Short mmCIF file of C-alpha atoms in Angstrom, two decimals:
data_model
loop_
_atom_site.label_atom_id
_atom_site.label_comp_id
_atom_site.label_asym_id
_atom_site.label_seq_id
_atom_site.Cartn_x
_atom_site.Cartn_y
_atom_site.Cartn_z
CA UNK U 195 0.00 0.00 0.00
CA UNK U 196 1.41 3.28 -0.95
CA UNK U 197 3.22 4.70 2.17
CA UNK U 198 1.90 8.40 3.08
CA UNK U 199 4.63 10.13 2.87
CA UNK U 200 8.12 10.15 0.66
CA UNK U 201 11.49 10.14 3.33
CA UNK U 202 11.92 13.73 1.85
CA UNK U 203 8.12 15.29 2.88
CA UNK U 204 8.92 13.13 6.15
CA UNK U 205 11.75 14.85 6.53
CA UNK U 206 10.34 18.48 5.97
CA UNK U 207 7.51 17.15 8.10
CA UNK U 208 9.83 16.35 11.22
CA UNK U 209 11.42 19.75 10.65
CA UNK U 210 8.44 21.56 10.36
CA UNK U 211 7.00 20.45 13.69
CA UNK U 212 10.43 20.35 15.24
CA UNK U 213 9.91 24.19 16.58
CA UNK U 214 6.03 23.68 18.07
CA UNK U 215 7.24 20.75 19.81
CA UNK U 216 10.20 22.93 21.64
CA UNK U 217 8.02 25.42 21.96
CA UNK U 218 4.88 23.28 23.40
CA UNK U 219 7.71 21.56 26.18
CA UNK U 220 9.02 25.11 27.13
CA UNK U 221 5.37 27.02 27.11
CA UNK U 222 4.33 26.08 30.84
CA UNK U 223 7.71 27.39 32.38
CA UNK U 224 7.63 30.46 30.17
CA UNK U 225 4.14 31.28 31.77
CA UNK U 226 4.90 30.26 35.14
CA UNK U 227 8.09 32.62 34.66
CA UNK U 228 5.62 35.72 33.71
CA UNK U 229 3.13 34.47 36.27
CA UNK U 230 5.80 34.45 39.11
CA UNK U 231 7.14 38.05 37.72
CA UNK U 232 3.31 39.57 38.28
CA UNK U 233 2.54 37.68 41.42
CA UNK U 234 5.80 38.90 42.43
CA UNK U 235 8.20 42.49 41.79
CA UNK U 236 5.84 43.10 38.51
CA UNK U 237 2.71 43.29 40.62
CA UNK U 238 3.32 46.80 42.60
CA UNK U 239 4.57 48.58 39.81
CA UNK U 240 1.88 47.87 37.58
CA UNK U 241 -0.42 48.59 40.50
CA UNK U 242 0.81 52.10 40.77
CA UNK U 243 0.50 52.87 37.03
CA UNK U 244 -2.95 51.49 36.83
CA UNK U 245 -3.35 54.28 39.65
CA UNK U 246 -1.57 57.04 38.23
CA UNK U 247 -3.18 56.44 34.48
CA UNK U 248 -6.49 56.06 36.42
CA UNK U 249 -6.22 59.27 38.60
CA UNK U 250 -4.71 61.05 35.17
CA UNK U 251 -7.82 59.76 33.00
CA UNK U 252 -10.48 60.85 35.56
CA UNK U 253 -8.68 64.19 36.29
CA UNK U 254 -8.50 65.14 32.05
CA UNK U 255 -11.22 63.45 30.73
CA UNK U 256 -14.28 63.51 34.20
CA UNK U 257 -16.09 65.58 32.08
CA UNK U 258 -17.57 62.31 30.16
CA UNK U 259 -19.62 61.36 33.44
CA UNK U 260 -21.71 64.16 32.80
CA UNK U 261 -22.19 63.48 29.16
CA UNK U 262 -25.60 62.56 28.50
CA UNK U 263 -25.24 58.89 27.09
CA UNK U 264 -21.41 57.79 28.82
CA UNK U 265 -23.67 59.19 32.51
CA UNK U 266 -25.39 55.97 31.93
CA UNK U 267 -22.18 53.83 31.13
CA UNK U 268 -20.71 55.03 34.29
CA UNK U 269 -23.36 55.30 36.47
CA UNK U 270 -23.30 51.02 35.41
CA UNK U 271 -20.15 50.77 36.44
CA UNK U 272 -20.01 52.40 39.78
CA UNK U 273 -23.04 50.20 40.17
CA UNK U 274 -21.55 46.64 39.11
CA UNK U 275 -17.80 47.81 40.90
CA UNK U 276 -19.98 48.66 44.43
CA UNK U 277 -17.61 52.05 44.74
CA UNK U 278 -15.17 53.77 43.12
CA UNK U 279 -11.85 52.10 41.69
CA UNK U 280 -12.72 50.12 38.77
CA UNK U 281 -10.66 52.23 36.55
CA UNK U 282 -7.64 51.31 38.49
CA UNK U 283 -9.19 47.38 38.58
CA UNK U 284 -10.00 47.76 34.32
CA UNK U 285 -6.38 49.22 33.83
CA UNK U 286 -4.45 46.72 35.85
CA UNK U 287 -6.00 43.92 34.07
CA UNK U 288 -5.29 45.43 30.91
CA UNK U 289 -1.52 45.88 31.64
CA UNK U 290 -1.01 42.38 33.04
CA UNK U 291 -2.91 41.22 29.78
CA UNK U 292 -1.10 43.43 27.17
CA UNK U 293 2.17 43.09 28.45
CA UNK U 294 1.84 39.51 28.29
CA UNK U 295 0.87 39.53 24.93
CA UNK U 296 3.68 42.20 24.18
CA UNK U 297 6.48 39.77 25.62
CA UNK U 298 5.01 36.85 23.82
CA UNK U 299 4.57 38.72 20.73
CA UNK U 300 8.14 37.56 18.51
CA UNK U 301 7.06 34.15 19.31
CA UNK U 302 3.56 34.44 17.82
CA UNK U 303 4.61 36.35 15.22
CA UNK U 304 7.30 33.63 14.44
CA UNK U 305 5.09 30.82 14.78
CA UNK U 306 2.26 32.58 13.50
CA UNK U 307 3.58 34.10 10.45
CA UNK U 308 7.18 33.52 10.07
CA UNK U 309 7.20 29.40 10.30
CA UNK U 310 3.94 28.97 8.83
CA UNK U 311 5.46 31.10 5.32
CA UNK U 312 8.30 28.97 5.68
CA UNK U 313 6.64 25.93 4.44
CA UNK U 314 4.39 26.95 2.50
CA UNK U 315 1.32 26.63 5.13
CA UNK U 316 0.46 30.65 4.88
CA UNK U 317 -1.54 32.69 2.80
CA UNK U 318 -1.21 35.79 5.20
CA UNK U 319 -0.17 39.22 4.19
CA UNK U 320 1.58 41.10 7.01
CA UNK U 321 -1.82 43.32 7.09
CA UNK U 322 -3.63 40.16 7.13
CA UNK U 323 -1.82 38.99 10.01
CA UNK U 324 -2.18 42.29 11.74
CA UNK U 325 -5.30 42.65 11.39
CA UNK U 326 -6.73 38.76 12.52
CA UNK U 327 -3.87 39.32 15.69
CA UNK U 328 -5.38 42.71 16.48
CA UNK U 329 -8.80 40.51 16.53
CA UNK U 330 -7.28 38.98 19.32
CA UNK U 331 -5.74 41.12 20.97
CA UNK U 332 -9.61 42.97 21.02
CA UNK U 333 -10.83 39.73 22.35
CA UNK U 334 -8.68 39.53 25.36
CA UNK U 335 -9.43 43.32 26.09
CA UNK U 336 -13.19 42.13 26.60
CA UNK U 337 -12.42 39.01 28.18
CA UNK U 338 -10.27 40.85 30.73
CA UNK U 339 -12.89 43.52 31.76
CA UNK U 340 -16.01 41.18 31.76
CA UNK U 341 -13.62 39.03 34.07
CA UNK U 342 -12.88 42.38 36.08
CA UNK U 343 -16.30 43.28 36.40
CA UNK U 344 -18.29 40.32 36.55
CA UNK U 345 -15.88 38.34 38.86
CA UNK U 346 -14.26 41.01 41.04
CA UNK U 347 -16.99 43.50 40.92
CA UNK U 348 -19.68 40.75 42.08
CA UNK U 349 -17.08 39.43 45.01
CA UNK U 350 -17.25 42.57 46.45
CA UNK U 351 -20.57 42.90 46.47
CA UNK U 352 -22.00 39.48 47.21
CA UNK U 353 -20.89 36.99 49.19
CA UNK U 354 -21.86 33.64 47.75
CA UNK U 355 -20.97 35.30 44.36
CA UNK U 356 -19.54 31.99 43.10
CA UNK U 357 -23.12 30.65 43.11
CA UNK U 358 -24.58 33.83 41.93
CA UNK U 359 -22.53 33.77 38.74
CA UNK U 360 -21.67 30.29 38.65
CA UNK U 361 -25.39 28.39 38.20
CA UNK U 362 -26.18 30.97 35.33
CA UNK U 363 -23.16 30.20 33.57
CA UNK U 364 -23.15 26.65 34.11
CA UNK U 365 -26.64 26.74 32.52
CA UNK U 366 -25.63 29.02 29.53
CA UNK U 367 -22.69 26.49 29.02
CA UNK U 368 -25.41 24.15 28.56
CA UNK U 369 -27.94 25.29 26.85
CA UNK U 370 -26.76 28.00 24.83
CA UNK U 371 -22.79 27.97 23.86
CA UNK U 372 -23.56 25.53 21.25
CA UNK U 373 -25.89 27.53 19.55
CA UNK U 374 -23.35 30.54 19.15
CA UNK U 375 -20.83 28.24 17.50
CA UNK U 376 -21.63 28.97 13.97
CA UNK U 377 -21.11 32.79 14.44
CA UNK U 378 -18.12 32.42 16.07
CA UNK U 379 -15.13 32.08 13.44
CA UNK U 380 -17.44 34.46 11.02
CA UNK U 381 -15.24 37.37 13.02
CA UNK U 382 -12.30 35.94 11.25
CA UNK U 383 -13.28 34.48 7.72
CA UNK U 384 -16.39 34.53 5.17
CA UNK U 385 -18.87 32.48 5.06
CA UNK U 386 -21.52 32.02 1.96
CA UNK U 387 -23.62 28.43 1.37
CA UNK U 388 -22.09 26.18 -0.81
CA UNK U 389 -23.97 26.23 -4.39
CA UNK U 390 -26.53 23.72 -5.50
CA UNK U 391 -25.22 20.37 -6.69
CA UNK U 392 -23.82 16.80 -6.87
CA UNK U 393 -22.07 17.62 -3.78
CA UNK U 394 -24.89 19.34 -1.87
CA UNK U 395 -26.94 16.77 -2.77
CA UNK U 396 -25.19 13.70 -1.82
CA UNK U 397 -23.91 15.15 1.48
CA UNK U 398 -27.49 15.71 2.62
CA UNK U 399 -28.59 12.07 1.68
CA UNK U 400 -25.50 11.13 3.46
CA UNK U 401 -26.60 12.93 6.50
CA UNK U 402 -30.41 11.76 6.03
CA UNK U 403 -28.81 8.21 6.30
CA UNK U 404 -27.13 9.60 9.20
CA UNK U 405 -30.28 10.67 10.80
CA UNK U 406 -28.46 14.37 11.12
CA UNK U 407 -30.86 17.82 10.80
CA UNK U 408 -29.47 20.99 9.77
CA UNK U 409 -29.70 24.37 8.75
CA UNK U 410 -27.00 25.08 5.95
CA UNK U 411 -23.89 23.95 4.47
CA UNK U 412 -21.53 26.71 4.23
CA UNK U 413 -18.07 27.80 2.67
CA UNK U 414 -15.35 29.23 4.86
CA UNK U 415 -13.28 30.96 3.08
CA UNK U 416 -10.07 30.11 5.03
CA UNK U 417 -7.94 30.43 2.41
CA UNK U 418 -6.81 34.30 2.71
CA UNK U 419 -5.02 33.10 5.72
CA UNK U 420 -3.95 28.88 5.22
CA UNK U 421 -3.32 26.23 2.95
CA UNK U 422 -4.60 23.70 5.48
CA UNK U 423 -8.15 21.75 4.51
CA UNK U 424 -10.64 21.68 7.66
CA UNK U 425 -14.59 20.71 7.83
CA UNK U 426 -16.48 20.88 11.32
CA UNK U 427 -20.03 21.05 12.49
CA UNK U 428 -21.17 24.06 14.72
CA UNK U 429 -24.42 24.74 16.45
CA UNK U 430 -27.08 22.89 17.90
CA UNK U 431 -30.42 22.27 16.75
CA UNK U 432 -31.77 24.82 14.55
CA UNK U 433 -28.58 26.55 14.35
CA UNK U 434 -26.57 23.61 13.16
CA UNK U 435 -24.35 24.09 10.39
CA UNK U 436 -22.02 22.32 8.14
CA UNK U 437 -18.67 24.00 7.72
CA UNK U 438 -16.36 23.42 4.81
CA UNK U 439 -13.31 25.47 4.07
CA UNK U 440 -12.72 26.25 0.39
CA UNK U 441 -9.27 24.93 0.41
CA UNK U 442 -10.78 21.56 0.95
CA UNK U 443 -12.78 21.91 -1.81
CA UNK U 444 -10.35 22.88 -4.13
CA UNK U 445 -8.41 19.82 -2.68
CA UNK U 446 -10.31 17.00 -2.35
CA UNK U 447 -12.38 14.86 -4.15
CA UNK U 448 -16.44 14.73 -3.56
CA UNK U 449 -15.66 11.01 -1.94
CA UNK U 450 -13.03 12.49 0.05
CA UNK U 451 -14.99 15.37 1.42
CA UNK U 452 -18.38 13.14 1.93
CA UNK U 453 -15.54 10.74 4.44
CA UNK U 454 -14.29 13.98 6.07
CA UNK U 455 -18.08 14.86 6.81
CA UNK U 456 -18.97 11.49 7.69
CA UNK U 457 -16.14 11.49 10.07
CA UNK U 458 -17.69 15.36 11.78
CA UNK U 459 -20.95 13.30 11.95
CA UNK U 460 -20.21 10.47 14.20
CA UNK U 461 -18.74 13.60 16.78
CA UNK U 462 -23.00 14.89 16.53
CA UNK U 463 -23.87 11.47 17.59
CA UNK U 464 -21.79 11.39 20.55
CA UNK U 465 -23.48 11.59 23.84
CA UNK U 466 -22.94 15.19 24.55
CA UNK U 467 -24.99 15.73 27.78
CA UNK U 468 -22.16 14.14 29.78
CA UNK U 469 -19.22 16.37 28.69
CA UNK U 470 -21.71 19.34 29.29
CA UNK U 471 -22.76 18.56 32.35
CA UNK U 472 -19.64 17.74 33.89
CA UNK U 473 -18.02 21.05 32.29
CA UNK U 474 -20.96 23.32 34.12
CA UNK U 475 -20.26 21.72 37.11
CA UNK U 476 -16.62 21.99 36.66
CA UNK U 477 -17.35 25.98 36.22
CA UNK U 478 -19.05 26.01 39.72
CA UNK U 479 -15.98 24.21 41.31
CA UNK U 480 -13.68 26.88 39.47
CA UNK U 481 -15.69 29.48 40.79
CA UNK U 482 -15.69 28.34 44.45
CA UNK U 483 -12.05 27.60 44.34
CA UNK U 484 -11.50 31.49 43.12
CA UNK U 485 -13.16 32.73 46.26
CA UNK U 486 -11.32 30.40 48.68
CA UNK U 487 -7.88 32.15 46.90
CA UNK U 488 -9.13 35.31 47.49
CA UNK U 489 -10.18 35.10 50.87
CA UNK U 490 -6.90 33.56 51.75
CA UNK U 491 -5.16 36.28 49.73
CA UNK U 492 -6.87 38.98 51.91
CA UNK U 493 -6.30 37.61 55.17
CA UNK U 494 -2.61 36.60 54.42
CA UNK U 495 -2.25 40.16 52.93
CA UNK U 496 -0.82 38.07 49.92
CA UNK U 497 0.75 40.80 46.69
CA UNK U 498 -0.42 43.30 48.96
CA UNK U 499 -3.85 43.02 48.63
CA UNK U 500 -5.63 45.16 51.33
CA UNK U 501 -9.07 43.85 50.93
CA UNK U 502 -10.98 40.69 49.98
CA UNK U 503 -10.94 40.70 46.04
CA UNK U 504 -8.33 42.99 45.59
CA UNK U 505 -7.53 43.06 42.01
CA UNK U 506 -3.88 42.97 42.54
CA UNK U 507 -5.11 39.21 42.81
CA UNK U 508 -5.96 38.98 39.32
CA UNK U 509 -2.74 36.86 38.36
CA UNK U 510 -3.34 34.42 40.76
CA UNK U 511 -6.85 33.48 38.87
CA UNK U 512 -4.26 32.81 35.89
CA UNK U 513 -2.23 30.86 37.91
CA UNK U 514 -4.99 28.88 39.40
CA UNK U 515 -6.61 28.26 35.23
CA UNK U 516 -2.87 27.35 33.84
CA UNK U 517 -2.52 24.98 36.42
CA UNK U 518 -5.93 23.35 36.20
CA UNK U 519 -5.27 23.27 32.54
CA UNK U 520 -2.35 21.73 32.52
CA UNK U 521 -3.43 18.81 35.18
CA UNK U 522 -6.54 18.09 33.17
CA UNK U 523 -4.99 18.26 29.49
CA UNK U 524 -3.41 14.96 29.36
CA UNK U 525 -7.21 13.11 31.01
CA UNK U 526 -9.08 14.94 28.27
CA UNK U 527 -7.03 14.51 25.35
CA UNK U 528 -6.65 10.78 25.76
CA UNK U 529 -10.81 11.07 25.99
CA UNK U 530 -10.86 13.04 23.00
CA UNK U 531 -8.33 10.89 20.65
CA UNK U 532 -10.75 8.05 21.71
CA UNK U 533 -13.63 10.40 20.60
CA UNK U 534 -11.87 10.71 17.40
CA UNK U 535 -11.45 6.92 16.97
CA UNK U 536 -14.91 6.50 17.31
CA UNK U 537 -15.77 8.80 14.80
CA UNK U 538 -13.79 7.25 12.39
CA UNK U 539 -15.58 4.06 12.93
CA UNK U 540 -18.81 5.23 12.29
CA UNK U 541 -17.55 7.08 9.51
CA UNK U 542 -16.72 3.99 7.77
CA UNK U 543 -20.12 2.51 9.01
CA UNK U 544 -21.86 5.02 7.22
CA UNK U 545 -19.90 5.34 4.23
CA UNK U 546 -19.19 1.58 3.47
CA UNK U 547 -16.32 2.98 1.78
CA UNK U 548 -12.20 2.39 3.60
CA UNK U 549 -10.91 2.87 0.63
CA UNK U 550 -11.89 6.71 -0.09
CA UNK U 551 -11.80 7.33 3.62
CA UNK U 552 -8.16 6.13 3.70
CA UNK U 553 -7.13 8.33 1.09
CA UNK U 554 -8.90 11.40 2.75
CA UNK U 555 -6.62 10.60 6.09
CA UNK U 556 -4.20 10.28 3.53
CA UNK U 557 -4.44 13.78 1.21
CA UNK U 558 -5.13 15.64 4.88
CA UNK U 559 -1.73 14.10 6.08
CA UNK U 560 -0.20 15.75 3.53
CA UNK U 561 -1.71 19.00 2.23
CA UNK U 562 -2.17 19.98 6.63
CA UNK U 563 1.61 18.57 6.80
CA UNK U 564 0.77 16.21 9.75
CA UNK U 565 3.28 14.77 12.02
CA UNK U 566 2.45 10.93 11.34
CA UNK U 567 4.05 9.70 14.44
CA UNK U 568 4.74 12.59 17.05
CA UNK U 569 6.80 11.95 19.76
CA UNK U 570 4.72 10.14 23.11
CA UNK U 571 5.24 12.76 25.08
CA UNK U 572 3.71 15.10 22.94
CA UNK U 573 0.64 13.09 22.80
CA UNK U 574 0.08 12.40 26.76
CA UNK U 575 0.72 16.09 26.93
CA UNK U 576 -2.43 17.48 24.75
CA UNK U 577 -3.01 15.78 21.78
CA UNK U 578 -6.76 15.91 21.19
CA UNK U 579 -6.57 13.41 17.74
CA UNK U 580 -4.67 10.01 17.37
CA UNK U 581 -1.69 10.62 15.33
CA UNK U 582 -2.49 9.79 11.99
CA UNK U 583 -0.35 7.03 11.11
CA UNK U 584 -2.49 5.19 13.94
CA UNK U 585 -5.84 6.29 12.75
CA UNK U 586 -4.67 5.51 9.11
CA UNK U 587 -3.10 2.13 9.63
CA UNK U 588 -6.58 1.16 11.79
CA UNK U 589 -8.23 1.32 8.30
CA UNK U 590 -8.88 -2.05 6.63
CA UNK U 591 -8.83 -1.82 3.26
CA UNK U 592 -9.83 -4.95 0.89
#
């Protein structure tokens, strides 16, 4: 059987993941380096500024609280912070934020951008690139300030606060995240439905057979920024959608893409309640944990903090995710590769065909440059599909 690689793409293969797999080994001590410097001589300095910058803002620009529409915004936020400060809570949480992102920057821009261009994975301009990190970088502005706010600002005001924000959450993570999922990645690419035909056709008698209902079957047009092929479901319900990048269909055959969506299907027959449930309830415990560290951090007087939820706290909460993170990858990675295996199973279930989904595993090897035996310890560590030499070698074939 033809092997899936030549030794010269294995080669270029092994080089090009050679750099994400230093980087992915020295990634937790880099954190816990920038963690330790914020929790630790970083933390009072950036303090101050977020006090001076703070006291400057109010002092040139207090004139806004009186303006008729921003009265409101503020008037909000005095109400959601309990008393004054927030602007010192806001800014601090923005510094520790963007200055992480600033120090991390030449590696993402490496990785990102530089590496990607390298061999041949990229279709990003610089402005391109600019623009979709500057996406991000927005992102992490609002994450920080609804964490500020709705964390911090409810702790101070409330206190079983964990329960208060945790149950409606929890419920939100179960009923409704799914249903935002197709309008997620639209802040990054275009999407438009894919066009009457053969294709359309058979994939919705293969997802009849499936006993699958959706809404559309769109196009992402992923290809302003990668050369790599991708297809995923998003949604729930109503709201669920099949997603298929245009480099894939430029790529791949209509046997190869009807396997790759066969594949996504057998993930919308998994029992989802489970995960759900156990990841709202995982939320709660989060939550609970948060206020025990902050309680402890006010009584212990811990980076100075003067008062119960005392932003100057905020890196701990980091510290407390990263580490929770990085206990729990390894558990739910080796779930999800066994997820994955599944999926291929009923994949070729449905399909009847190993031969065409063999050579799908086969072309997405190569065009997404896939590592077909990465080293064990990157797997244990994180990785959420079976290496695919495994998952292509499981394939019987006639």
């Amino acid at each position: 059987m033809e092997p899936i690689f030549t030794a010269e793409q294995l080669a270029e293969i092994k080089a090009y993941h050679l750099p994400y797999y230093i980087r992915s080994g020295l990634n937790p001590f880099l954190l816990l380096g920038y963690l330790a410097l914020v929790l630790g001589p970083l933390n009072g300095p950036f303090y101050r500024f977020a006090q001076r910058l703070a006291g400057w803002l109010d002092n040139h620009l207090g004139f806004l609280r009186r303006a008729p529409v921003l009265r409101v915004v503020f008037q909000v936020l005095d109400k959601l912070w309990g008393e004054t400060g927030w602007g010192t809570a806001l800014l601090f949480g923005l510094c520790v934020d963007l200055t992480y992102k600033l120090v991390f920057l030449p590696a993402d821009i490496y990785f990102g951008y530089i590496l990607e261009h390298r061999y041949g994975m990229s279709t990003y301009t610089p402005l391109t690139f600019a623009k979709d990190e500057l996406k991000d970088v927005l992102a992490g502005v609002v994450l920080v300030c609804s964490l500020v706010l709705g964390v911090y600002g409810l702790a101070r005001r409330v206190r079983r606060w964990w329960l208060v924000l945790g149950v409606p959450m929890a419920v939100l993570l179960l009923l409704v995240s799914s249903v935002l999922d197709p309008y997620r990645s639209r802040a990054y690419f275009d999407q438009e439905p894919l066009e009457a035909g053969p294709l359309r056709t058979h994939m919705t008698e293969l997802l009849a057979r499936a006993d699958i209902t959706f809404a559309d079957i769109l196009v992402e047009k992923t290809s302003v920024a990668s050369k790599r092929v991708q297809a995923y479901f998003a949604g729930q319900g109503p709201t669920r959608t099949i997603v298929l990048n245009d480099v894939l269909l430029q790529q791949f055959s209509e046997g190869e893409i009807l396997a790759a969506v066969a594949h996504e299907a057998g993930h919308v027959n998994e029992a989802q309640w489970p995960n759900r449930i156990a990841s709202a309830l995982a939320l709660v415990a989060f939550l609970f944990v948060i206020d025990w560290l902050l309680r402890r951090a006010a009584a212990r007087g811990w980076f100075g903090a003067m008062r119960f939820a005392d932003i100057r706290t905020l890196p701990l909460i980091s510290l407390l995710y990263f580490s929770v993170m990085l206990t729990a990858a390894p558990v739910s990675a080796a779930f999800s590769r066994e997820r994955e295996r599944e999926a291929d199973r009923y994949a070729l279930r449905l399909t009847k065909d190993p031969a065409t989904f063999r050579q799908m595993l086969v072309k997405a090897a190569r065009v997404n440059k896939m590592d077909p035996e990465p080293p064990r310890w990157i797997v244990i560590k994180g990785l959420t599909h079976p290496p695919v030499g495994e998952r292509i070698s499981d394939i019987s074939v006639p």
